[in-house]
Short mmCIF file of C-alpha atoms and ligand atoms in Angstrom, two decimals:
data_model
loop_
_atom_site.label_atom_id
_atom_site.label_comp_id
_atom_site.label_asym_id
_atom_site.label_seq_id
_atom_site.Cartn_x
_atom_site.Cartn_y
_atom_site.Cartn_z
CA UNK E 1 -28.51 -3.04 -6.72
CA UNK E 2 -24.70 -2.00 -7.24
CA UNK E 3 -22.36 -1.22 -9.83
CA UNK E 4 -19.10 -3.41 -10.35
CA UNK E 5 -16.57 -3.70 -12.24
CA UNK E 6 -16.23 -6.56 -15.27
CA UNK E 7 -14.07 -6.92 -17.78
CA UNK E 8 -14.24 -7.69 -21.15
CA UNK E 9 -11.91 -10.87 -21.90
CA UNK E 10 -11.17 -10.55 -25.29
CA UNK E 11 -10.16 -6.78 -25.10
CA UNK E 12 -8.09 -7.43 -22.04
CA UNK E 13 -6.25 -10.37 -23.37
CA UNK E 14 -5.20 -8.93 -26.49
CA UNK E 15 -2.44 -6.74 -24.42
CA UNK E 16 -2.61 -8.15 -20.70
CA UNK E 17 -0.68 -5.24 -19.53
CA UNK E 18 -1.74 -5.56 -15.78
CA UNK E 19 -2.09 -1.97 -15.58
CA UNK E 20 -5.18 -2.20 -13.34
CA UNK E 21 -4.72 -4.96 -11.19
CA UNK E 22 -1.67 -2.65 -9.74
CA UNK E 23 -4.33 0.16 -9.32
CA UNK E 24 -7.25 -1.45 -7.50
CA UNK E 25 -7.12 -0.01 -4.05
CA UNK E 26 -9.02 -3.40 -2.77
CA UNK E 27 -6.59 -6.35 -2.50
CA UNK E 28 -7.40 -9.53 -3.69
CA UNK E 29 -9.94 -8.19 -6.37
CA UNK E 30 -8.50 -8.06 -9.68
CA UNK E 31 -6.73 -11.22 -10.27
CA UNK E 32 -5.43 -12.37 -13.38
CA UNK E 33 -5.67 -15.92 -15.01
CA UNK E 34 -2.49 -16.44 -17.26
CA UNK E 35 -4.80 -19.33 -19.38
CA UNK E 36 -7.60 -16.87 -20.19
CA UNK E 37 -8.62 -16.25 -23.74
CA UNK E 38 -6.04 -18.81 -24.70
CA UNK E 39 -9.26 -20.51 -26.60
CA UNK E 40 -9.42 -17.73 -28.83
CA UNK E 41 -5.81 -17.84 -29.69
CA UNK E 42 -4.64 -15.12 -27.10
CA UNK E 43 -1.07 -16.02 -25.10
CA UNK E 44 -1.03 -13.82 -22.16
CA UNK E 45 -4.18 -14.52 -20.11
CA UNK E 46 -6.85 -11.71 -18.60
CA UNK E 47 -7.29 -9.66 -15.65
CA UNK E 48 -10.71 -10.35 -14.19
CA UNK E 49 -12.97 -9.32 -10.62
CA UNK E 50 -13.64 -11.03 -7.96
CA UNK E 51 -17.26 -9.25 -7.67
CA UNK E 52 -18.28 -9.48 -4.08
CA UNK E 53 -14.72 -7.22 -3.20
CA UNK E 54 -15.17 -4.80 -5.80
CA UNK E 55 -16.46 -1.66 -4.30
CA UNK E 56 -17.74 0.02 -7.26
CA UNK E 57 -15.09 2.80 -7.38
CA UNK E 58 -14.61 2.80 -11.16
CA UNK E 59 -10.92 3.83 -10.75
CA UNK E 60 -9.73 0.70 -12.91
CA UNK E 61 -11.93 1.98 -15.58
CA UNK E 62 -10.16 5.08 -15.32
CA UNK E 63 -6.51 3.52 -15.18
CA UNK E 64 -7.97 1.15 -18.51
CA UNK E 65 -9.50 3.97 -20.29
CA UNK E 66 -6.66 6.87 -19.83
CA UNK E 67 -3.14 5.00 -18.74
CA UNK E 68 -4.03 1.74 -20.85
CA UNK E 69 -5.71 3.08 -23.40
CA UNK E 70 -7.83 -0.23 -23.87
CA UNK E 71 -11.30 0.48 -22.95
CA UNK E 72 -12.01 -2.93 -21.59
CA UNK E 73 -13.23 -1.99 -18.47
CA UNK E 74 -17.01 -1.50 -17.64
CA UNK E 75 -19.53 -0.81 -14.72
CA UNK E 76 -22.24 -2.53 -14.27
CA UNK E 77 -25.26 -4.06 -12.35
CA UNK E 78 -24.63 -6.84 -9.96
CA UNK E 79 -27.92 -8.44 -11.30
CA UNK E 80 -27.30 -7.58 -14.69
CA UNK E 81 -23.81 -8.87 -14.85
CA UNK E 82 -24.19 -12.68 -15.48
CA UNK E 83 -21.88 -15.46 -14.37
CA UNK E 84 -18.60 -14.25 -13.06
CA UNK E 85 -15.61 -14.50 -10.36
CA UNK E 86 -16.29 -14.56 -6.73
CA UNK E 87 -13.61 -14.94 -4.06
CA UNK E 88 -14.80 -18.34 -3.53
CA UNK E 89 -14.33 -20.08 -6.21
CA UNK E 90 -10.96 -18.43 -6.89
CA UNK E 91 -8.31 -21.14 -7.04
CA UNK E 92 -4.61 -19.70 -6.84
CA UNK E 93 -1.70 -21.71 -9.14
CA UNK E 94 1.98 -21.09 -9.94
CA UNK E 95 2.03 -17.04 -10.72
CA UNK E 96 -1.54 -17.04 -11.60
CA UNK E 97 -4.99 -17.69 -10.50
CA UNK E 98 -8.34 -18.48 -11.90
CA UNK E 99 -12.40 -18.95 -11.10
CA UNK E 100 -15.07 -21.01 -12.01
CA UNK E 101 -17.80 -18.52 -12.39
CA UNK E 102 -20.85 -18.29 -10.73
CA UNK E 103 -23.95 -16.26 -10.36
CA UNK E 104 -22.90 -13.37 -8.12
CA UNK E 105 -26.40 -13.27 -7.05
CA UNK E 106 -27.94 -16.91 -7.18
CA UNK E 107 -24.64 -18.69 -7.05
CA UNK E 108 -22.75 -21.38 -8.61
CA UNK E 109 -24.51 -22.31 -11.66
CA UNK J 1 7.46 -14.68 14.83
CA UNK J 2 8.70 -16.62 11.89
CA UNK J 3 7.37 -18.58 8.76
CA UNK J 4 5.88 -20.92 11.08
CA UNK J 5 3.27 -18.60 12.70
CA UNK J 6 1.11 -18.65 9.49
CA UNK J 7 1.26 -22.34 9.09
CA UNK J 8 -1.69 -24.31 10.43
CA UNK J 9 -1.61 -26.82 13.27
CA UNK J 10 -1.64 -30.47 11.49
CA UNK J 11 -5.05 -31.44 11.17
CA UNK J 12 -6.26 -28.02 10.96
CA UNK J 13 -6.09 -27.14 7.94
CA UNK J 14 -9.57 -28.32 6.62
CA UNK J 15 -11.37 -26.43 9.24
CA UNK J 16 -10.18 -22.87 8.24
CA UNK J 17 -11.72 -20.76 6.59
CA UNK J 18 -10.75 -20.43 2.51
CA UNK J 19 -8.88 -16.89 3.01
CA UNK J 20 -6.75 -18.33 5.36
CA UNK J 21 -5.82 -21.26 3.37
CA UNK J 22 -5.14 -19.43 0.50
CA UNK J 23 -2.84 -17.27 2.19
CA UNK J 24 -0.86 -20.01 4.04
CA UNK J 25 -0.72 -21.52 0.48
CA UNK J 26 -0.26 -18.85 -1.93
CA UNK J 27 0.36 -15.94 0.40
CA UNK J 28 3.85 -14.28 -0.02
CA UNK J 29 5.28 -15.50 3.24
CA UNK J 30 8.83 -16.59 2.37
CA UNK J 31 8.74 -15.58 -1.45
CA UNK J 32 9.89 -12.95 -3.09
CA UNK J 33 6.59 -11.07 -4.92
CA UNK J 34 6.74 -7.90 -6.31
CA UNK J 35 3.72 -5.05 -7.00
CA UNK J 36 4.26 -6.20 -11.04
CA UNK J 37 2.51 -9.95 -9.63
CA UNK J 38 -0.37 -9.01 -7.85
CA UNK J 39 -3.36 -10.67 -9.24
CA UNK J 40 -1.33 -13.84 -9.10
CA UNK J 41 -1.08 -14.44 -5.44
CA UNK J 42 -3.01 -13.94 -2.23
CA UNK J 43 -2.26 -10.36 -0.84
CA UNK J 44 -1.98 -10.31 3.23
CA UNK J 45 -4.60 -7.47 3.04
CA UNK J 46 -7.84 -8.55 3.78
CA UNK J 47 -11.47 -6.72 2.92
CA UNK J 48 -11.65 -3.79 5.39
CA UNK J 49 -14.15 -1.18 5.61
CA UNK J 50 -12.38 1.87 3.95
CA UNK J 51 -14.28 3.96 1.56
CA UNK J 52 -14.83 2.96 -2.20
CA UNK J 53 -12.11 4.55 -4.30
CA UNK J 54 -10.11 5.95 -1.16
CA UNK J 55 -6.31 6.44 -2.41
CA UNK J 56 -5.10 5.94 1.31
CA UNK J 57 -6.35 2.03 0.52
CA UNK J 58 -4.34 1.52 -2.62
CA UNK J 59 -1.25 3.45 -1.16
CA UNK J 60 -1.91 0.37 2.17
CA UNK J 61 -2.11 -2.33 -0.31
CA UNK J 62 0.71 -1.39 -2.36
CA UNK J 63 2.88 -0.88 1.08
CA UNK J 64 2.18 -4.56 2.35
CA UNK J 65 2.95 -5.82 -0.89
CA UNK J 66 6.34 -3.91 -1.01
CA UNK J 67 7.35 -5.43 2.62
CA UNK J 68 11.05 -7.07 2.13
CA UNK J 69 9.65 -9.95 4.69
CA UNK J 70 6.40 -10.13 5.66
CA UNK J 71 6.44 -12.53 8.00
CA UNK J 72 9.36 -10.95 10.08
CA UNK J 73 7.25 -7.67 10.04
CA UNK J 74 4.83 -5.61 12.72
CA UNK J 75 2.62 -2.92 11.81
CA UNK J 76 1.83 -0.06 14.01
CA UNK J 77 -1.21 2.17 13.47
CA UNK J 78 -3.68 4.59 15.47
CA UNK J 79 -7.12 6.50 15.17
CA UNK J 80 -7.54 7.72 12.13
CA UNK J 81 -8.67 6.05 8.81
CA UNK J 82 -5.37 3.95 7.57
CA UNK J 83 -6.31 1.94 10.83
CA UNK J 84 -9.52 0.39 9.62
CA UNK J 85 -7.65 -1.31 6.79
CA UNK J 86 -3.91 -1.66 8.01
CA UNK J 87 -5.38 -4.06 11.27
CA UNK J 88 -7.15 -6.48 8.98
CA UNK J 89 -3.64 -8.11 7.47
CA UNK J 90 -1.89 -11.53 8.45
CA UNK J 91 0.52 -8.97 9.88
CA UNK J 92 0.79 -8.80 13.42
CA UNK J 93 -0.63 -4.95 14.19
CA UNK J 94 -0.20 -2.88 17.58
CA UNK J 95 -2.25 -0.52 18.14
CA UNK J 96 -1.15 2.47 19.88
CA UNK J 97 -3.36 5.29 21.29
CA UNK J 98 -3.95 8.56 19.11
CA UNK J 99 -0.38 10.01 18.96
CA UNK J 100 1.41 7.28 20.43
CA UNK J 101 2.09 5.18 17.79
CA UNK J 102 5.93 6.23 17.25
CA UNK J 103 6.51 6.26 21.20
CA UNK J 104 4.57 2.78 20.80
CA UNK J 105 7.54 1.54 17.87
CA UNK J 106 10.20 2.73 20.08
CA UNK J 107 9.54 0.36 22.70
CA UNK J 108 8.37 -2.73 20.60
CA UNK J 109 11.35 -2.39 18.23
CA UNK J 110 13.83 -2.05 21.54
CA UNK J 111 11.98 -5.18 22.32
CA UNK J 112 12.35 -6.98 19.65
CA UNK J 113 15.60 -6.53 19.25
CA UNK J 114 16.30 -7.71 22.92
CA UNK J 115 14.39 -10.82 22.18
CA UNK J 116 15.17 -11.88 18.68
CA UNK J 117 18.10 -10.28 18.53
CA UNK J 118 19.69 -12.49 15.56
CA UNK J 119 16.90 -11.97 13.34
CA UNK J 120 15.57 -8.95 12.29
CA UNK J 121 12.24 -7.83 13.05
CA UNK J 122 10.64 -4.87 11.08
CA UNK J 123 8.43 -2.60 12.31
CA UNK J 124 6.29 -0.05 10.40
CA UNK J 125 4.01 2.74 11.41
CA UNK J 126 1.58 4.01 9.70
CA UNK J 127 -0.35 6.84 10.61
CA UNK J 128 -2.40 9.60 9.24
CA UNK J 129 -1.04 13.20 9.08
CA UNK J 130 -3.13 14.60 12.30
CA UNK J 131 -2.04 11.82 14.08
CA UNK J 132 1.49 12.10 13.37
CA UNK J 133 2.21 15.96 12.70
CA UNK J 134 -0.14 17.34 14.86
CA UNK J 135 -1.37 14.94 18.04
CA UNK J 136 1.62 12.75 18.27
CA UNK J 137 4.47 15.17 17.05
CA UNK J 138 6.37 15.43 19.89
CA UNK J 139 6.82 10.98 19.54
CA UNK J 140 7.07 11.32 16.32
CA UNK J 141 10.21 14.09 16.83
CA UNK J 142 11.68 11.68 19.50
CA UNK J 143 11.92 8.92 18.27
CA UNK J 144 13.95 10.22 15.34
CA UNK J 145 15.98 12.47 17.42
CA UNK J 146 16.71 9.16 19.23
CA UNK J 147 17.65 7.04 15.97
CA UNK J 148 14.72 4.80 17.08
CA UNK J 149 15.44 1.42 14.23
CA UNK J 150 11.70 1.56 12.79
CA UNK J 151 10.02 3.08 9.50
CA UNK J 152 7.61 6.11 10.06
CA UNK J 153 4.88 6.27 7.41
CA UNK J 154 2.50 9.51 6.82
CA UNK J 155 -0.78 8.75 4.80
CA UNK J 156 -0.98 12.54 4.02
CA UNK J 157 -4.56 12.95 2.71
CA UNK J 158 -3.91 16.87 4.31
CA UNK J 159 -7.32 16.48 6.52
CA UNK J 160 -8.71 14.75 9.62
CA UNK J 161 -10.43 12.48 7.01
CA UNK J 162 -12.08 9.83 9.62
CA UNK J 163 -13.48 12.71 12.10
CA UNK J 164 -14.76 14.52 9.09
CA UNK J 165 -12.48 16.96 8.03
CA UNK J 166 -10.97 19.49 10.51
CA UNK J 167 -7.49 20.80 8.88
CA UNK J 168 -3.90 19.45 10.19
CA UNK J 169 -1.36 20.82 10.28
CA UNK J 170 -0.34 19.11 7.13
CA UNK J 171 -3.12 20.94 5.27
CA UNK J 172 -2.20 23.62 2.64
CA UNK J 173 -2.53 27.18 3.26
CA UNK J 174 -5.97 28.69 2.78
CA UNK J 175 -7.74 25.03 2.48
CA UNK J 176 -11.19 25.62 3.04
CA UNK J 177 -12.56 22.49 4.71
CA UNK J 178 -15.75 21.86 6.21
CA UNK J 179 -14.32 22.46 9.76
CA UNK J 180 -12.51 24.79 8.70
CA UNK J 181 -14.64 26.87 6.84
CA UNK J 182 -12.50 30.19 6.59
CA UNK J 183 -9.85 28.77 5.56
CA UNK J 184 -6.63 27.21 6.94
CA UNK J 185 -4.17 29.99 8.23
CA UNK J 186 -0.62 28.56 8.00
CA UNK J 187 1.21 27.02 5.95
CA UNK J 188 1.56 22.83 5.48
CA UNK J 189 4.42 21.69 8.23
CA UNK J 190 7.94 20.56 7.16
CA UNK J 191 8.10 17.53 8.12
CA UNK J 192 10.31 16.31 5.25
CA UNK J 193 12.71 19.16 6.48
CA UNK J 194 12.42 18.12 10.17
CA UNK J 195 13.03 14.14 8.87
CA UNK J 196 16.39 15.22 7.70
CA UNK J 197 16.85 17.58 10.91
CA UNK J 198 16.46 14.95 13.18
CA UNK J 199 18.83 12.26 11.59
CA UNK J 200 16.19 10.06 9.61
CA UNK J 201 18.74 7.75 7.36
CA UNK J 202 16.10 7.73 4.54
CA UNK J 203 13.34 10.24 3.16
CA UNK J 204 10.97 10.23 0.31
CA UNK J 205 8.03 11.83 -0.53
CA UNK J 206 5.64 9.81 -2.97
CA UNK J 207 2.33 9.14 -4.70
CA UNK J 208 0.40 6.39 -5.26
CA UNK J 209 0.02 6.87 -8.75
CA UNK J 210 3.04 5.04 -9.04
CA UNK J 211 3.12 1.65 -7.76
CA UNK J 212 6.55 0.41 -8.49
CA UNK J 213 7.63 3.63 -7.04
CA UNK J 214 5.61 3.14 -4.06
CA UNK J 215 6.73 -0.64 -3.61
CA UNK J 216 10.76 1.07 -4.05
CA UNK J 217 10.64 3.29 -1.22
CA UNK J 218 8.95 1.17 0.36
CA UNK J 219 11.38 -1.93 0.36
CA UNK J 220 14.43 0.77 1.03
CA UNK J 221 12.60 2.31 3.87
CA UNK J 222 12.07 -0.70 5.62
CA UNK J 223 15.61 -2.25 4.80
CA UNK J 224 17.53 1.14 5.73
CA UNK J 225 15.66 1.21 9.17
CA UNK J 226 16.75 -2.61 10.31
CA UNK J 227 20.68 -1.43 10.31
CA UNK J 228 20.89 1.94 9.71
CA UNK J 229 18.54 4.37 11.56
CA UNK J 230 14.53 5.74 11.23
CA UNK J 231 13.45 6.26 7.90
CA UNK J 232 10.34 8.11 6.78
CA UNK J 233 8.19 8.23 4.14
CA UNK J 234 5.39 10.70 3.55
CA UNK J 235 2.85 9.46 0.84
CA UNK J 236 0.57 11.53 -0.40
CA UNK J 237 -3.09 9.62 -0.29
CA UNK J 238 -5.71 11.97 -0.98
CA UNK J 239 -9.48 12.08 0.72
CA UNK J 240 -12.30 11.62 -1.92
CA UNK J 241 -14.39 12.21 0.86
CA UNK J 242 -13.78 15.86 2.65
CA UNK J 243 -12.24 16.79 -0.76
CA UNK J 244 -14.80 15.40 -3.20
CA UNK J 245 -12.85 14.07 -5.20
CA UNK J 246 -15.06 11.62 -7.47
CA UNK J 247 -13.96 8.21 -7.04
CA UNK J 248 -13.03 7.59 -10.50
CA UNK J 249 -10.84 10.70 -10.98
CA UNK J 250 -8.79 10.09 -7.53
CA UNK J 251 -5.63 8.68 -10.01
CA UNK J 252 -6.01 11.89 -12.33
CA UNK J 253 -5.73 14.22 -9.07
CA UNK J 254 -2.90 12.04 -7.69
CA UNK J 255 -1.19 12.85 -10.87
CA UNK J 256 -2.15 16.96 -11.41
CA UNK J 257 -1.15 17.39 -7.57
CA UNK J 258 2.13 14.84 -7.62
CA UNK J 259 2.77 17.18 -11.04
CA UNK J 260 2.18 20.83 -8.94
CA UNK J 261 3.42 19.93 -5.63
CA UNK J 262 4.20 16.67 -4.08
CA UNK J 263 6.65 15.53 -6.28
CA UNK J 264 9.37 12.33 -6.05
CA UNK J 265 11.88 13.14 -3.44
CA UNK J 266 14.57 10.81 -1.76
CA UNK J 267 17.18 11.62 0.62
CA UNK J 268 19.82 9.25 1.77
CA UNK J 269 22.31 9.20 3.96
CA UNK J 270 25.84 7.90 2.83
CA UNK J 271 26.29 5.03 4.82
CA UNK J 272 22.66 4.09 3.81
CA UNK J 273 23.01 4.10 0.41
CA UNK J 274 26.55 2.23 1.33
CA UNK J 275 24.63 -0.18 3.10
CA UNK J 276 21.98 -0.55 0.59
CA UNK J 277 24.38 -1.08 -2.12
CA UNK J 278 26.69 -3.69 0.15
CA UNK J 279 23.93 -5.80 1.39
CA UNK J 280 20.87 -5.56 -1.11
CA UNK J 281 22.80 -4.94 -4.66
CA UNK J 282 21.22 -0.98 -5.18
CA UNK J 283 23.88 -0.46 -7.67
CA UNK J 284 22.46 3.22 -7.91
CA UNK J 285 24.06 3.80 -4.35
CA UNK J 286 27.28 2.64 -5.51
CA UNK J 287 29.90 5.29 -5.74
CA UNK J 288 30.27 6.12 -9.19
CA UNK J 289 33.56 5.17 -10.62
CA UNK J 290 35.95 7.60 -10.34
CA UNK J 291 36.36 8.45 -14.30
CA UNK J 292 33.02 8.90 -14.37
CA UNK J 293 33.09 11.47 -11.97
CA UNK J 294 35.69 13.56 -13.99
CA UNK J 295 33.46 13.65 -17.20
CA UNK J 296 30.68 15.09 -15.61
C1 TPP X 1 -6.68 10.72 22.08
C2 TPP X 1 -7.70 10.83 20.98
N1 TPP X 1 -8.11 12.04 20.56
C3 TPP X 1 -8.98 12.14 19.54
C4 TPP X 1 -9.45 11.02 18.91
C5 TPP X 1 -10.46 11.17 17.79
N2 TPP X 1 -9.92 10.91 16.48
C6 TPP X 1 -10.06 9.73 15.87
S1 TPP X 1 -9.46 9.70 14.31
C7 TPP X 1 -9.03 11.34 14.44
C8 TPP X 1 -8.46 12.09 13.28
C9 TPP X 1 -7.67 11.32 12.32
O1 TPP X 1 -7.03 12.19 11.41
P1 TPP X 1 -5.65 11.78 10.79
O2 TPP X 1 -4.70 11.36 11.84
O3 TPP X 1 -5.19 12.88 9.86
O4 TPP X 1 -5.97 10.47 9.95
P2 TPP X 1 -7.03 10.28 8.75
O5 TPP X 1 -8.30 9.82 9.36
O6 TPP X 1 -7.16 11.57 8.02
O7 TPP X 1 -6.39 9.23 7.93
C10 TPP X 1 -9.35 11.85 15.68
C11 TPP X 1 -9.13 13.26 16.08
C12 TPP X 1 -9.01 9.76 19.37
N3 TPP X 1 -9.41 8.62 18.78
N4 TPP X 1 -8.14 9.69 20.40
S1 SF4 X 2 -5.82 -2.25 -17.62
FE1 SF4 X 2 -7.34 -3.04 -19.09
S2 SF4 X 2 -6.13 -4.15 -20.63
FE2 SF4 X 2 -4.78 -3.80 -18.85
S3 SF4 X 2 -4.96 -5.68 -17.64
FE3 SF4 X 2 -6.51 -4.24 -16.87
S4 SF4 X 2 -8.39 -4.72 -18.01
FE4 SF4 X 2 -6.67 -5.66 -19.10
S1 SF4 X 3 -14.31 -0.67 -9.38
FE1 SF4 X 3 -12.75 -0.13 -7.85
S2 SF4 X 3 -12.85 -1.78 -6.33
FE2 SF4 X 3 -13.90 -2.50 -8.17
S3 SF4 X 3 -12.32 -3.61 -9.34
FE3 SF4 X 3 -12.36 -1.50 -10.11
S4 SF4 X 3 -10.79 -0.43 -8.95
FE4 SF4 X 3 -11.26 -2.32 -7.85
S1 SF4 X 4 -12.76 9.37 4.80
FE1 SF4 X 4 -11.28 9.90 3.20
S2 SF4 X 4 -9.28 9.05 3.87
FE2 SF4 X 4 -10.91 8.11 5.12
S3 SF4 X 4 -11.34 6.15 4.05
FE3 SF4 X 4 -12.81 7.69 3.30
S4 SF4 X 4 -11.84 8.58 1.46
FE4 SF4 X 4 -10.24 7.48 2.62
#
């Protein structure tokens, strides 16, 4: 198994600053969904990772941690990860984007 | 080339694959989209089998974002590591053989302009510093000595990063590498200096550490080398690899070495700052008024 990147909703939306998305050196793997987190009373929306591009180099984490200064990054286990984005079930809309999530190992479900 | 040659032929559409949809659909092709948006759309760089982490990869992505029109634009790469990522883009990409790749623009932006003459057609190299500095320096020379109408990019990780790490001549002074074990002997080329020698119209030095810095010089690069003359842009993208740099510390050394040594630089020539401000609104390049002037 493999690390990956996933972030934390909540902490994310409470500042959306977009800091990492600019910083991923793999296109088309942090995306950000404008409607995120808007259930919880949040405005801006989330970044989030489209798990099967991530490459595991923790460098958002970094850019989170040390240029954000929000923490809401974190590694961890493909397996261990539950349901989240995969380039497949990543719809694109007007200036944003969002994913149904899925099982990065079993799929959809 | 134009907007068309990413569309799909009617009845198509449902039999591509989800990628290519999305980019036909919510690619950037005839929109303006800007490094501050990414997330939001479909990027025309696709996955690619760079390393994890590599710097040289976010310095690509950031590049093809920054392209004033993609869909009017050719890339033009060699051997080396910036290759493996830079061919797998909805931009069309030439590949020239190790070296070549500036004698390679000359001729396919001479072409170009033959053909499509009304339209502009931008071409881009990008190349890695052994490539360009060291193998293919004497195209690289010529074509600016010529005024060749193309932008020259250097992804300057300072190493032959994909034949695993013999020095360039880009390399600093007394680099130990592992093929070059007593260290390097001379000092890192001028090749900013020799940009400026041979007539380049536009010349910056820059880090990825920075993307709306990156996506800047970038766009004026590319702009100042449709009208005005070659333009290049050395970018510092370091090797995590052959300098072990952990993959999650590869922003923190982008910052410590643009800090010590590879800081922001821009040179411009007047009538491409003139043009700039004419044609694209840089109201930087405007001359300053002539009060103004006095004060200072
Ligand atoms: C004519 C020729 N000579 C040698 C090679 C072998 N070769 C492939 S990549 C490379 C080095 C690339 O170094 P650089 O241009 O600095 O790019 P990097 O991989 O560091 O990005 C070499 C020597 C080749 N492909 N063709
Ligand atoms: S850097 Fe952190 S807070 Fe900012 S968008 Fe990314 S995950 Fe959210
Ligand atoms: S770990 Fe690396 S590849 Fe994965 S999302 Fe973060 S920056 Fe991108
Ligand atoms: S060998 Fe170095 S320059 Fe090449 S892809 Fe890997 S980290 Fe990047």
């Amino acid at each position: 198994m493999y690390l990956v990147a996933n972030i934390e909703t909540e902490i994310c939306a409470a500042t959306s600053c977009k800091l990492c998305t600019q910083y991923c050196p793999e296109a088309n793997t942090i995306l950000y969904d404008n409607e995120a987190g808007q259930d919880k009373g949040f405005k801006y929306g989330a970044a989030y990772v489209a798990v099967d591009r991530c490459k595991g180099c923790a460098q958002c984490v970094w850019v989170c941690d040390n240029m954000a200064k929000h923490n809401a990054i974190k590694m961890e286990m493909i397996d261990q990860i539950g349901d989240t984005a995969l380039t497949e079930n990543v719809t694109y809309g007007e200036k944003t984007s969002s994913a149904v999530l899925a099982n990065p190992v079993r799929g959809q479900g | 080339m134009s907007l068309d040659y990413v569309k799909f032929t009617p009845g198509f559409g449902k039999f591509m694959p989800k990628e290519y949809r999305d980019m036909v659909e919510h690619g950037p092709f005839g929109k303006k989209v800007s490094v501050s948006q990414v997330g939001t759309f479909k990027e025309i760089l696709e996955e690619h089998p760079m390393c994890a982490g590599c710097a040289m990869t976010l310095f690509i992505r950031l590049a093809m974002v920054a392209f004033p029109n993609p869909e009017d634009t050719i890339t033009v790469g060699t051997a080396g590591c910036g290759r493996l990522a830079i061919s797998q883009a909805a931009v069309p990409f030439v590949y020239g053989n190790y070296g070549d790749q500036n004698g390679v623009a000359s001729g396919l932006t001479r072409g170009l302009r033959l053909r499509f003459g009304d339209r502009p057609k931008d071409v881009v190299v990008m190349a890695g510093d052994g490539g360009m500095a060291d193998i293919g320096f004497a195209q690289t020379l010529h074509s600016w000595f010529r005024k060749e109408k193309f932008t020259t990019i250097m992804l300057d990780n300072e190493v032959y990063g994909n034949t695993g790490g013999q020095e360039s001549g880009m390399t600093n002074r007394n680099q130990v590498l592992k093929m070059a074990p007593l260290g390097k002997k001379f000092e890192k080329m001028d090749m900013l200096g020799m940009a400026k020698v041979s007539g380049c119209a536009y010349v910056a030095t820059v880090v990825p550490n920075n993307p709306r810095r990156v996506e800047s010089v970038i766009k004026k690069a590319v702009l100042v080398a449709r009208e005005i003359g070659p333009s290049y842009i050395q970018a510092y993208t370091s090797c995590n690899i052959e300098y072990a740099i952990p993959t999650d510390k590869v922003m923190e050394d982008a910052k410590t070495v643009e800090t010590d040594r590879y800081k922001f630089t821009e040179y411009i020539t007047d009538e491409a700052k003139e043009y700039l401000s004419q044609l694209y609104g840089y109201k930087e390049y405007l001359p300053k008024p002539a009060a103004a002037v006095e004060k200072q």
